Short mmCIF file of N, CA and C in Angstrom, two decimals:
data_model
loop_
_atom_site.label_atom_id
_atom_site.label_comp_id
_atom_site.label_asym_id
_atom_site.label_seq_id
_atom_site.Cartn_x
_atom_site.Cartn_y
_atom_site.Cartn_z
N UNK A 30 1.09 -1.23 -0.10
CA UNK A 30 0.50 0.17 0.25
C UNK A 30 0.91 1.22 0.35
N UNK A 31 0.55 2.36 -1.03
CA UNK A 31 1.72 3.71 -1.28
C UNK A 31 0.92 4.31 0.06
N UNK A 32 1.74 5.32 0.32
CA UNK A 32 1.70 6.43 1.56
C UNK A 32 0.62 7.25 1.57
N UNK A 33 0.10 7.53 -0.82
CA UNK A 33 -0.53 8.13 -0.10
C UNK A 33 -2.31 7.97 0.09
N UNK A 34 -2.30 6.62 -0.29
CA UNK A 34 -3.15 5.74 0.22
C UNK A 34 -3.30 5.76 1.75
N UNK A 35 -2.72 5.31 2.82
CA UNK A 35 -2.57 5.43 4.26
C UNK A 35 -3.42 7.36 4.49
N UNK A 36 -3.36 8.09 3.51
CA UNK A 36 -3.59 9.13 4.68
C UNK A 36 -4.68 9.18 4.58
N UNK A 37 -5.86 8.77 3.35
CA UNK A 37 -7.32 8.95 3.35
C UNK A 37 -8.66 7.78 5.25
N UNK A 38 -7.57 6.52 5.21
CA UNK A 38 -7.65 5.62 6.07
C UNK A 38 -7.08 6.53 7.54
N UNK A 39 -6.20 6.77 7.72
CA UNK A 39 -5.90 7.77 8.83
C UNK A 39 -6.90 8.75 8.78
N UNK A 40 -7.48 9.88 8.44
CA UNK A 40 -7.93 10.55 8.38
C UNK A 40 -9.06 10.24 9.31
N UNK A 41 -9.98 8.91 8.29
CA UNK A 41 -11.32 8.18 9.07
C UNK A 41 -10.78 7.96 10.03
N UNK A 42 -9.35 7.20 11.13
CA UNK A 42 -9.40 6.28 11.64
C UNK A 42 -10.25 8.02 12.52
N UNK A 43 -8.50 8.79 12.35
CA UNK A 43 -9.10 9.77 13.61
C UNK A 43 -9.84 10.76 13.78
N UNK A 44 -10.98 10.15 12.34
CA UNK A 44 -12.06 11.11 13.00
C UNK A 44 -13.10 9.91 13.45
N UNK A 45 -13.28 9.14 13.67
CA UNK A 45 -13.39 8.28 14.19
C UNK A 45 -13.58 8.35 15.99
N UNK A 46 -11.77 7.89 16.17
CA UNK A 46 -11.35 7.86 17.58
C UNK A 46 -11.27 9.72 18.35
N UNK A 47 -11.76 10.63 17.29
CA UNK A 47 -11.57 11.99 18.36
C UNK A 47 -13.32 12.49 18.21
N UNK A 48 -14.26 11.89 16.98
CA UNK A 48 -15.65 12.03 17.49
C UNK A 48 -16.53 11.82 18.88
N UNK A 49 -17.27 13.01 18.95
CA UNK A 49 -18.31 13.21 20.40
C UNK A 49 -18.94 12.25 21.11
N UNK A 50 -18.48 11.10 21.62
CA UNK A 50 -19.83 10.34 21.83
C UNK A 50 -20.60 10.27 21.86
N UNK A 51 -21.68 9.34 21.48
CA UNK A 51 -23.38 9.46 21.47
C UNK A 51 -24.15 9.76 22.92
N UNK A 52 -24.46 10.76 22.48
CA UNK A 52 -26.05 10.41 24.19
C UNK A 52 -26.17 9.06 24.43
N UNK A 53 -26.12 8.81 25.80
CA UNK A 53 -26.60 7.86 25.53
C UNK A 53 -28.48 7.73 26.28
N UNK A 54 -28.91 7.06 25.81
CA UNK A 54 -30.37 6.99 26.29
C UNK A 54 -30.45 6.48 27.45
N UNK A 55 -31.83 7.60 27.86
CA UNK A 55 -32.12 7.10 29.45
C UNK A 55 -32.23 5.31 29.64
N UNK A 56 -31.89 4.83 30.69
CA UNK A 56 -32.16 3.51 31.30
C UNK A 56 -33.93 3.53 31.17
N UNK A 57 -34.77 2.41 30.82
CA UNK A 57 -36.40 2.34 31.10
C UNK A 57 -36.33 1.55 32.32
N UNK A 58 -37.38 2.10 33.00
CA UNK A 58 -37.75 1.97 34.70
C UNK A 58 -37.48 0.82 34.87
N UNK A 59 -37.84 -0.78 33.94
CA UNK A 59 -37.36 -2.03 34.24
C UNK A 59 -35.87 -2.06 34.34
N UNK A 60 -34.76 -1.14 33.43
CA UNK A 60 -33.76 -1.26 33.96
C UNK A 60 -32.96 -1.15 35.38
N UNK A 61 -33.67 0.42 35.43
CA UNK A 61 -33.66 0.60 36.58
C UNK A 61 -34.06 0.00 37.83
N UNK A 62 -35.05 -0.56 37.76
CA UNK A 62 -35.27 -2.00 38.28
C UNK A 62 -34.95 -2.73 38.88
N UNK A 63 -33.84 -3.12 38.52
CA UNK A 63 -32.85 -4.27 38.28
C UNK A 63 -31.71 -3.54 38.85
N UNK A 64 -31.09 -2.57 38.47
CA UNK A 64 -30.24 -1.99 39.46
C UNK A 64 -30.71 -1.21 40.60
N UNK A 65 -31.55 -0.75 41.09
CA UNK A 65 -32.59 -1.28 42.29
C UNK A 65 -31.94 -2.29 43.49
N UNK A 66 -32.69 -3.06 43.05
CA UNK A 66 -32.22 -4.70 43.75
C UNK A 66 -31.45 -5.33 43.74
N UNK A 67 -30.19 -4.71 42.40
CA UNK A 67 -29.36 -5.73 42.92
C UNK A 67 -28.83 -4.50 43.68
N UNK A 68 -28.72 -3.41 44.07
CA UNK A 68 -28.04 -2.20 44.25
C UNK A 68 -28.67 -2.41 45.98
N UNK A 69 -29.53 -3.06 46.03
CA UNK A 69 -30.54 -3.83 47.21
C UNK A 69 -29.34 -4.60 48.21
N UNK A 70 -29.80 -6.44 47.15
CA UNK A 70 -28.51 -6.45 47.58
C UNK A 70 -27.53 -7.01 48.23
N UNK A 71 -26.65 -6.24 47.32
CA UNK A 71 -25.12 -6.00 47.64
C UNK A 71 -25.13 -5.06 48.73
N UNK A 72 -26.32 -3.76 49.37
CA UNK A 72 -25.95 -3.08 49.76
C UNK A 72 -25.79 -4.48 51.78
N UNK A 73 -26.85 -5.37 51.25
CA UNK A 73 -27.69 -6.48 51.97
C UNK A 73 -26.66 -6.57 52.65
N UNK A 74 -26.22 -7.48 51.55
CA UNK A 74 -25.08 -8.28 51.68
C UNK A 74 -23.95 -7.51 53.10
N UNK A 75 -23.45 -6.33 51.98
CA UNK A 75 -22.22 -5.82 53.20
C UNK A 75 -22.56 -5.23 54.55
N UNK A 76 -23.79 -5.23 54.48
CA UNK A 76 -23.95 -4.71 56.10
C UNK A 76 -23.86 -6.76 57.09
N UNK A 77 -24.30 -7.04 55.74
CA UNK A 77 -24.21 -8.13 56.83
C UNK A 77 -22.65 -8.93 56.96
N UNK A 78 -21.67 -8.83 55.81
CA UNK A 78 -20.65 -8.63 55.89
C UNK A 78 -19.69 -8.40 56.67
N UNK A 79 -20.23 -6.94 56.86
CA UNK A 79 -19.47 -6.35 58.11
C UNK A 79 -20.03 -6.74 59.66
N UNK A 80 -20.95 -6.95 59.49
CA UNK A 80 -21.53 -7.52 61.55
C UNK A 80 -21.08 -9.18 61.01
N UNK A 81 -20.57 -9.61 60.31
CA UNK A 81 -20.01 -10.73 60.30
C UNK A 81 -18.07 -10.28 60.50
N UNK A 82 -18.02 -9.40 60.56
CA UNK A 82 -16.36 -9.16 60.73
C UNK A 82 -15.42 -9.19 59.97
N UNK A 83 -16.41 -9.47 58.22
CA UNK A 83 -15.39 -10.26 57.09
C UNK A 83 -15.52 -8.83 56.07
N UNK A 84 -14.63 -8.14 56.73
CA UNK A 84 -14.75 -6.68 55.58
C UNK A 84 -13.96 -6.89 54.34
N UNK A 85 -12.71 -7.63 53.72
CA UNK A 85 -13.17 -8.22 52.79
C UNK A 85 -14.14 -8.05 51.74
N UNK A 86 -15.09 -8.80 52.28
CA UNK A 86 -16.56 -9.02 51.50
C UNK A 86 -17.65 -7.65 51.72
N UNK A 87 -17.31 -7.18 52.39
CA UNK A 87 -17.76 -5.46 52.17
C UNK A 87 -17.14 -4.81 50.83
N UNK A 88 -15.97 -5.18 50.95
CA UNK A 88 -15.56 -4.07 50.05
C UNK A 88 -15.60 -5.04 49.13
N UNK A 89 -16.07 -5.66 48.71
CA UNK A 89 -16.52 -6.24 47.77
C UNK A 89 -17.54 -5.68 46.75
N UNK A 90 -18.10 -5.94 47.88
CA UNK A 90 -20.31 -5.26 47.30
C UNK A 90 -19.88 -4.37 47.65
N UNK A 91 -19.39 -3.50 47.78
CA UNK A 91 -19.72 -1.91 48.07
C UNK A 91 -18.61 -1.70 46.82
N UNK A 92 -17.38 -2.15 46.38
CA UNK A 92 -16.85 -1.37 45.13
C UNK A 92 -17.76 -2.22 43.68
N UNK A 93 -18.38 -3.58 43.90
CA UNK A 93 -18.97 -3.79 42.56
C UNK A 93 -20.57 -2.66 43.20
N UNK A 94 -21.22 -1.85 43.60
CA UNK A 94 -22.27 -1.34 43.45
C UNK A 94 -22.55 -0.23 42.63
N UNK A 95 -20.81 0.16 43.33
CA UNK A 95 -20.40 1.25 42.22
C UNK A 95 -19.72 1.24 40.87
N UNK A 96 -18.78 -0.10 40.81
CA UNK A 96 -18.79 -0.41 39.71
C UNK A 96 -19.81 -1.15 38.63
N UNK A 97 -20.91 -1.24 39.07
CA UNK A 97 -21.48 -2.50 38.04
C UNK A 97 -23.30 -1.67 38.27
N UNK A 98 -23.23 -0.90 39.33
CA UNK A 98 -24.97 -0.22 39.18
C UNK A 98 -24.99 1.31 38.75
N UNK A 99 -24.20 2.06 40.23
CA UNK A 99 -24.15 2.91 40.54
C UNK A 99 -22.85 3.29 41.14
N UNK A 100 -22.74 4.59 39.98
CA UNK A 100 -21.20 5.22 40.90
C UNK A 100 -20.60 6.43 41.07
N UNK A 101 -22.62 6.81 42.18
CA UNK A 101 -22.55 8.02 42.62
C UNK A 101 -23.30 7.46 44.39
N UNK A 102 -23.52 5.89 43.89
CA UNK A 102 -24.05 5.29 45.36
C UNK A 102 -23.57 6.34 46.51
N UNK A 103 -24.21 7.04 47.08
CA UNK A 103 -23.52 7.46 48.56
C UNK A 103 -23.55 6.53 49.66
N UNK A 104 -24.32 5.84 49.76
CA UNK A 104 -23.80 5.07 51.35
C UNK A 104 -22.54 3.87 50.67
N UNK A 105 -22.24 3.82 49.99
CA UNK A 105 -21.25 3.20 49.15
C UNK A 105 -20.44 3.53 49.02
N UNK A 106 -20.46 4.99 49.04
CA UNK A 106 -18.93 6.05 48.49
C UNK A 106 -18.37 5.92 50.62
N UNK A 107 -20.14 6.44 50.83
CA UNK A 107 -19.32 7.09 52.31
C UNK A 107 -18.39 5.65 52.82
N UNK A 108 -19.61 4.23 53.06
CA UNK A 108 -19.00 3.17 53.76
C UNK A 108 -17.16 3.38 53.23
N UNK A 109 -17.03 3.55 52.09
CA UNK A 109 -14.83 3.02 51.25
C UNK A 109 -14.54 4.17 51.55
N UNK A 110 -14.92 4.85 51.96
CA UNK A 110 -14.11 6.66 53.34
C UNK A 110 -14.74 7.40 51.79
N UNK A 111 -15.10 7.36 50.89
CA UNK A 111 -14.97 8.83 50.38
C UNK A 111 -16.12 9.88 50.86
N UNK A 112 -15.69 11.26 51.14
CA UNK A 112 -16.52 12.17 51.28
C UNK A 112 -16.94 13.26 49.83
N UNK A 113 -18.17 13.46 49.77
CA UNK A 113 -18.61 14.43 48.39
C UNK A 113 -18.65 15.59 48.94
N UNK A 114 -17.11 16.27 47.95
CA UNK A 114 -17.06 17.68 47.94
C UNK A 114 -17.14 18.76 46.62
N UNK A 115 -17.80 19.82 46.47
CA UNK A 115 -18.33 20.13 45.61
C UNK A 115 -18.77 19.29 44.21
N UNK A 116 -20.01 18.71 44.89
CA UNK A 116 -20.37 17.51 44.33
C UNK A 116 -19.10 16.46 43.20
N UNK A 117 -17.79 16.77 43.84
CA UNK A 117 -17.03 15.58 43.43
C UNK A 117 -16.94 14.34 44.72
N UNK A 118 -17.02 13.39 43.45
CA UNK A 118 -16.69 12.16 45.49
C UNK A 118 -14.80 12.37 45.43
N UNK A 119 -14.31 12.75 46.51
CA UNK A 119 -13.00 12.72 46.83
C UNK A 119 -12.59 11.30 48.49
N UNK A 120 -11.33 10.80 48.32
CA UNK A 120 -11.13 9.79 49.19
C UNK A 120 -10.96 10.32 50.84
N UNK A 121 -10.99 10.07 51.55
CA UNK A 121 -10.44 10.96 52.21
C UNK A 121 -8.99 10.23 52.91
N UNK A 122 -8.11 11.13 53.20
CA UNK A 122 -7.04 9.98 53.84
C UNK A 122 -7.10 9.48 55.42
N UNK A 123 -6.55 8.92 55.93
CA UNK A 123 -5.69 7.14 55.73
C UNK A 123 -6.80 7.21 54.67
N UNK A 124 -6.43 5.97 53.43
CA UNK A 124 -7.51 5.31 53.20
C UNK A 124 -7.76 3.71 54.24
N UNK A 125 -8.76 3.93 54.14
CA UNK A 125 -9.71 2.51 55.05
C UNK A 125 -8.76 1.36 54.50
N UNK A 126 -8.33 0.81 55.82
CA UNK A 126 -8.16 -0.51 55.91
C UNK A 126 -9.00 -2.00 56.36
N UNK A 127 -9.49 -2.85 54.84
CA UNK A 127 -10.71 -4.01 55.25
C UNK A 127 -9.78 -5.33 55.97
N UNK A 128 -10.13 -5.15 56.89
CA UNK A 128 -9.89 -5.90 57.89
C UNK A 128 -10.71 -7.91 57.88
N UNK A 129 -10.55 -8.59 58.26
CA UNK A 129 -10.82 -10.31 58.02
C UNK A 129 -10.50 -10.64 59.83
N UNK A 130 -12.06 -10.04 60.35
CA UNK A 130 -11.20 -10.38 62.24
C UNK A 130 -12.33 -11.50 62.26
N UNK A 131 -13.18 -11.92 61.40
CA UNK A 131 -14.27 -13.12 61.59
C UNK A 131 -13.64 -15.05 62.04
N UNK A 132 -14.81 -14.59 63.33
CA UNK A 132 -14.53 -16.54 63.17
C UNK A 132 -14.55 -17.34 61.87
N UNK A 133 -14.41 -18.84 62.14
CA UNK A 133 -14.66 -19.24 61.03
C UNK A 133 -16.06 -20.01 60.78
N UNK A 134 -17.17 -20.40 61.47
CA UNK A 134 -18.30 -19.70 61.66
C UNK A 134 -18.70 -18.31 61.29
N UNK A 135 -18.58 -16.86 61.54
CA UNK A 135 -19.27 -16.04 60.29
C UNK A 135 -18.67 -16.04 59.29
N UNK A 136 -17.12 -16.88 59.02
CA UNK A 136 -16.86 -16.06 57.72
C UNK A 136 -17.38 -17.73 56.95
N UNK A 137 -17.66 -18.78 57.47
CA UNK A 137 -18.27 -19.99 56.16
C UNK A 137 -20.10 -19.27 56.58
N UNK A 138 -21.14 -18.01 57.62
CA UNK A 138 -22.02 -17.86 56.83
C UNK A 138 -21.52 -17.02 55.74
N UNK A 139 -21.15 -15.70 56.73
CA UNK A 139 -20.51 -14.76 55.03
C UNK A 139 -20.89 -15.34 53.67
N UNK A 140 -19.38 -16.88 53.59
CA UNK A 140 -19.46 -17.26 52.32
C UNK A 140 -20.74 -17.73 51.90
N UNK A 141 -21.53 -18.09 52.45
CA UNK A 141 -23.18 -19.10 52.05
C UNK A 141 -24.11 -18.31 51.81
N UNK A 142 -24.24 -16.57 52.28
CA UNK A 142 -24.71 -15.85 52.23
C UNK A 142 -23.72 -15.11 50.35
N UNK A 143 -22.81 -14.95 50.50
CA UNK A 143 -21.87 -14.93 48.76
C UNK A 143 -22.66 -15.15 47.87
N UNK A 144 -23.01 -17.21 47.76
CA UNK A 144 -23.28 -17.48 47.40
C UNK A 144 -24.38 -17.61 46.93
N UNK A 145 -25.35 -17.71 47.78
CA UNK A 145 -26.76 -17.04 47.84
C UNK A 145 -27.23 -15.79 47.02
N UNK A 146 -26.01 -14.21 47.84
CA UNK A 146 -26.17 -13.54 46.50
C UNK A 146 -26.15 -13.99 45.15
N UNK A 147 -24.63 -14.28 45.10
CA UNK A 147 -24.16 -13.98 43.03
C UNK A 147 -25.83 -15.09 42.60
N UNK A 148 -25.89 -15.86 43.33
CA UNK A 148 -27.54 -16.56 42.61
C UNK A 148 -28.92 -15.67 42.46
N UNK A 149 -28.65 -14.87 43.15
CA UNK A 149 -29.99 -13.88 43.00
C UNK A 149 -29.91 -13.01 42.63
N UNK A 150 -28.55 -12.45 42.17
CA UNK A 150 -27.86 -11.49 40.82
C UNK A 150 -27.78 -12.42 39.92
N UNK A 151 -27.66 -13.28 39.79
CA UNK A 151 -27.46 -14.22 38.29
C UNK A 151 -28.74 -14.10 38.00
N UNK A 152 -30.28 -14.73 38.91
CA UNK A 152 -31.38 -14.64 38.66
C UNK A 152 -32.00 -13.39 37.74
N UNK A 153 -31.84 -12.52 38.40
CA UNK A 153 -32.03 -10.93 38.60
C UNK A 153 -31.77 -10.66 36.75
N UNK A 154 -30.49 -11.03 36.78
CA UNK A 154 -29.76 -10.90 35.28
C UNK A 154 -30.58 -11.44 34.40
N UNK A 155 -30.53 -12.48 34.38
CA UNK A 155 -30.92 -13.33 33.67
C UNK A 155 -32.05 -13.00 32.89
N UNK A 156 -33.15 -13.05 34.26
CA UNK A 156 -34.59 -12.83 34.02
C UNK A 156 -34.99 -11.70 32.88
N UNK A 157 -33.59 -10.74 33.31
CA UNK A 157 -34.24 -9.57 32.14
C UNK A 157 -33.70 -9.75 31.71
N UNK A 158 -32.24 -10.35 30.43
CA UNK A 158 -31.68 -10.94 29.84
C UNK A 158 -32.63 -11.59 28.63
N UNK A 159 -33.36 -12.72 29.23
CA UNK A 159 -34.11 -13.34 28.62
C UNK A 159 -35.64 -12.74 28.19
N UNK A 160 -36.13 -11.58 29.15
CA UNK A 160 -36.81 -10.65 28.37
C UNK A 160 -36.84 -9.15 27.53
N UNK A 161 -35.39 -9.34 27.04
CA UNK A 161 -35.40 -8.34 26.55
C UNK A 161 -34.46 -8.24 25.14
N UNK A 162 -34.20 -10.03 25.25
CA UNK A 162 -33.39 -10.32 23.81
C UNK A 162 -33.15 -9.80 22.42
N UNK A 163 -34.02 -10.44 22.74
CA UNK A 163 -35.53 -10.52 20.77
C UNK A 163 -35.39 -9.25 20.74
N UNK A 164 -36.10 -7.59 21.44
CA UNK A 164 -35.66 -6.64 21.61
C UNK A 164 -35.26 -5.64 21.34
N UNK A 165 -33.97 -6.28 22.57
CA UNK A 165 -32.73 -5.21 23.16
C UNK A 165 -31.74 -6.49 22.94
N UNK A 166 -31.07 -6.59 21.96
CA UNK A 166 -30.03 -7.64 21.68
C UNK A 166 -29.17 -7.18 23.08
N UNK A 167 -29.01 -6.57 22.18
CA UNK A 167 -27.30 -5.99 23.13
C UNK A 167 -27.49 -5.87 24.58
N UNK A 168 -28.62 -5.63 25.25
CA UNK A 168 -28.78 -5.21 26.50
C UNK A 168 -29.33 -7.04 27.33
N UNK A 169 -29.88 -7.59 26.16
CA UNK A 169 -30.12 -9.04 26.21
C UNK A 169 -29.12 -9.49 26.42
N UNK A 170 -28.10 -9.30 25.87
CA UNK A 170 -26.73 -10.39 26.12
C UNK A 170 -25.50 -9.93 26.70
N UNK A 171 -25.75 -8.22 26.93
CA UNK A 171 -25.54 -7.37 28.36
C UNK A 171 -25.79 -8.41 29.89
N UNK A 172 -27.25 -8.79 29.64
CA UNK A 172 -27.60 -9.44 31.34
C UNK A 172 -27.54 -10.64 31.11
N UNK A 173 -27.75 -11.25 30.31
CA UNK A 173 -27.16 -12.97 29.98
C UNK A 173 -25.20 -12.84 30.88
N UNK A 174 -24.81 -12.38 29.75
CA UNK A 174 -23.39 -12.24 30.70
C UNK A 174 -23.35 -12.50 32.17
N UNK A 175 -23.63 -10.98 32.69
CA UNK A 175 -23.47 -10.64 33.49
C UNK A 175 -24.43 -12.05 34.56
N UNK A 176 -25.45 -12.54 34.15
CA UNK A 176 -26.01 -14.01 34.77
C UNK A 176 -24.92 -14.84 34.66
N UNK A 177 -24.35 -15.58 33.44
CA UNK A 177 -23.20 -16.14 33.74
C UNK A 177 -22.05 -15.99 34.37
N UNK A 178 -21.93 -14.53 34.93
CA UNK A 178 -20.00 -13.91 35.71
C UNK A 178 -21.09 -14.31 37.10
N UNK A 179 -21.96 -14.31 37.47
CA UNK A 179 -22.99 -14.31 38.90
C UNK A 179 -22.59 -15.89 39.20
N UNK A 180 -23.17 -16.42 38.22
CA UNK A 180 -23.29 -18.70 38.29
C UNK A 180 -23.24 -19.01 36.97
N UNK A 181 -21.67 -18.74 36.81
CA UNK A 181 -21.52 -20.24 35.68
C UNK A 181 -22.09 -21.52 35.45
N UNK A 182 -22.61 -22.23 36.21
CA UNK A 182 -23.02 -23.06 36.40
C UNK A 182 -24.14 -23.17 36.14
N UNK A 183 -25.16 -22.06 36.43
CA UNK A 183 -26.67 -21.78 36.03
C UNK A 183 -27.32 -22.37 34.18
N UNK A 184 -28.05 -22.76 34.88
CA UNK A 184 -28.89 -23.89 33.66
C UNK A 184 -29.82 -22.63 32.66
#
């Protein structure tokens, strides 16, 4: 390929990479309901893990709320040591240390509840994915993949 032939390709590539992102559509009420239910279950689990002194699992649940469902969830942010300053979340030093000081029994109960939580989250996403797969294939596949993430052995 000659250098002159590369110029239009490079210009096209540059325009695609610098193009403004398309505005995302507002999630449907059903999507919001899925997020709310998942967040509620994760927050309940985080409280249980905290009361059972399994801080590492509580942190995982809080992180999951923020990374997968609601990046501005105030309770999760506060639990992780963030404060809102001028409409922006700031981590307050020193960073919180998530200790695991549970007894074996507390840890076992927490892990049992984690397994139940994963099955519940898989069910929520599977049901949503199956419901919208034909009408909204991107959303349907997203939810089905997330269902498999939470419960890889689900049939």
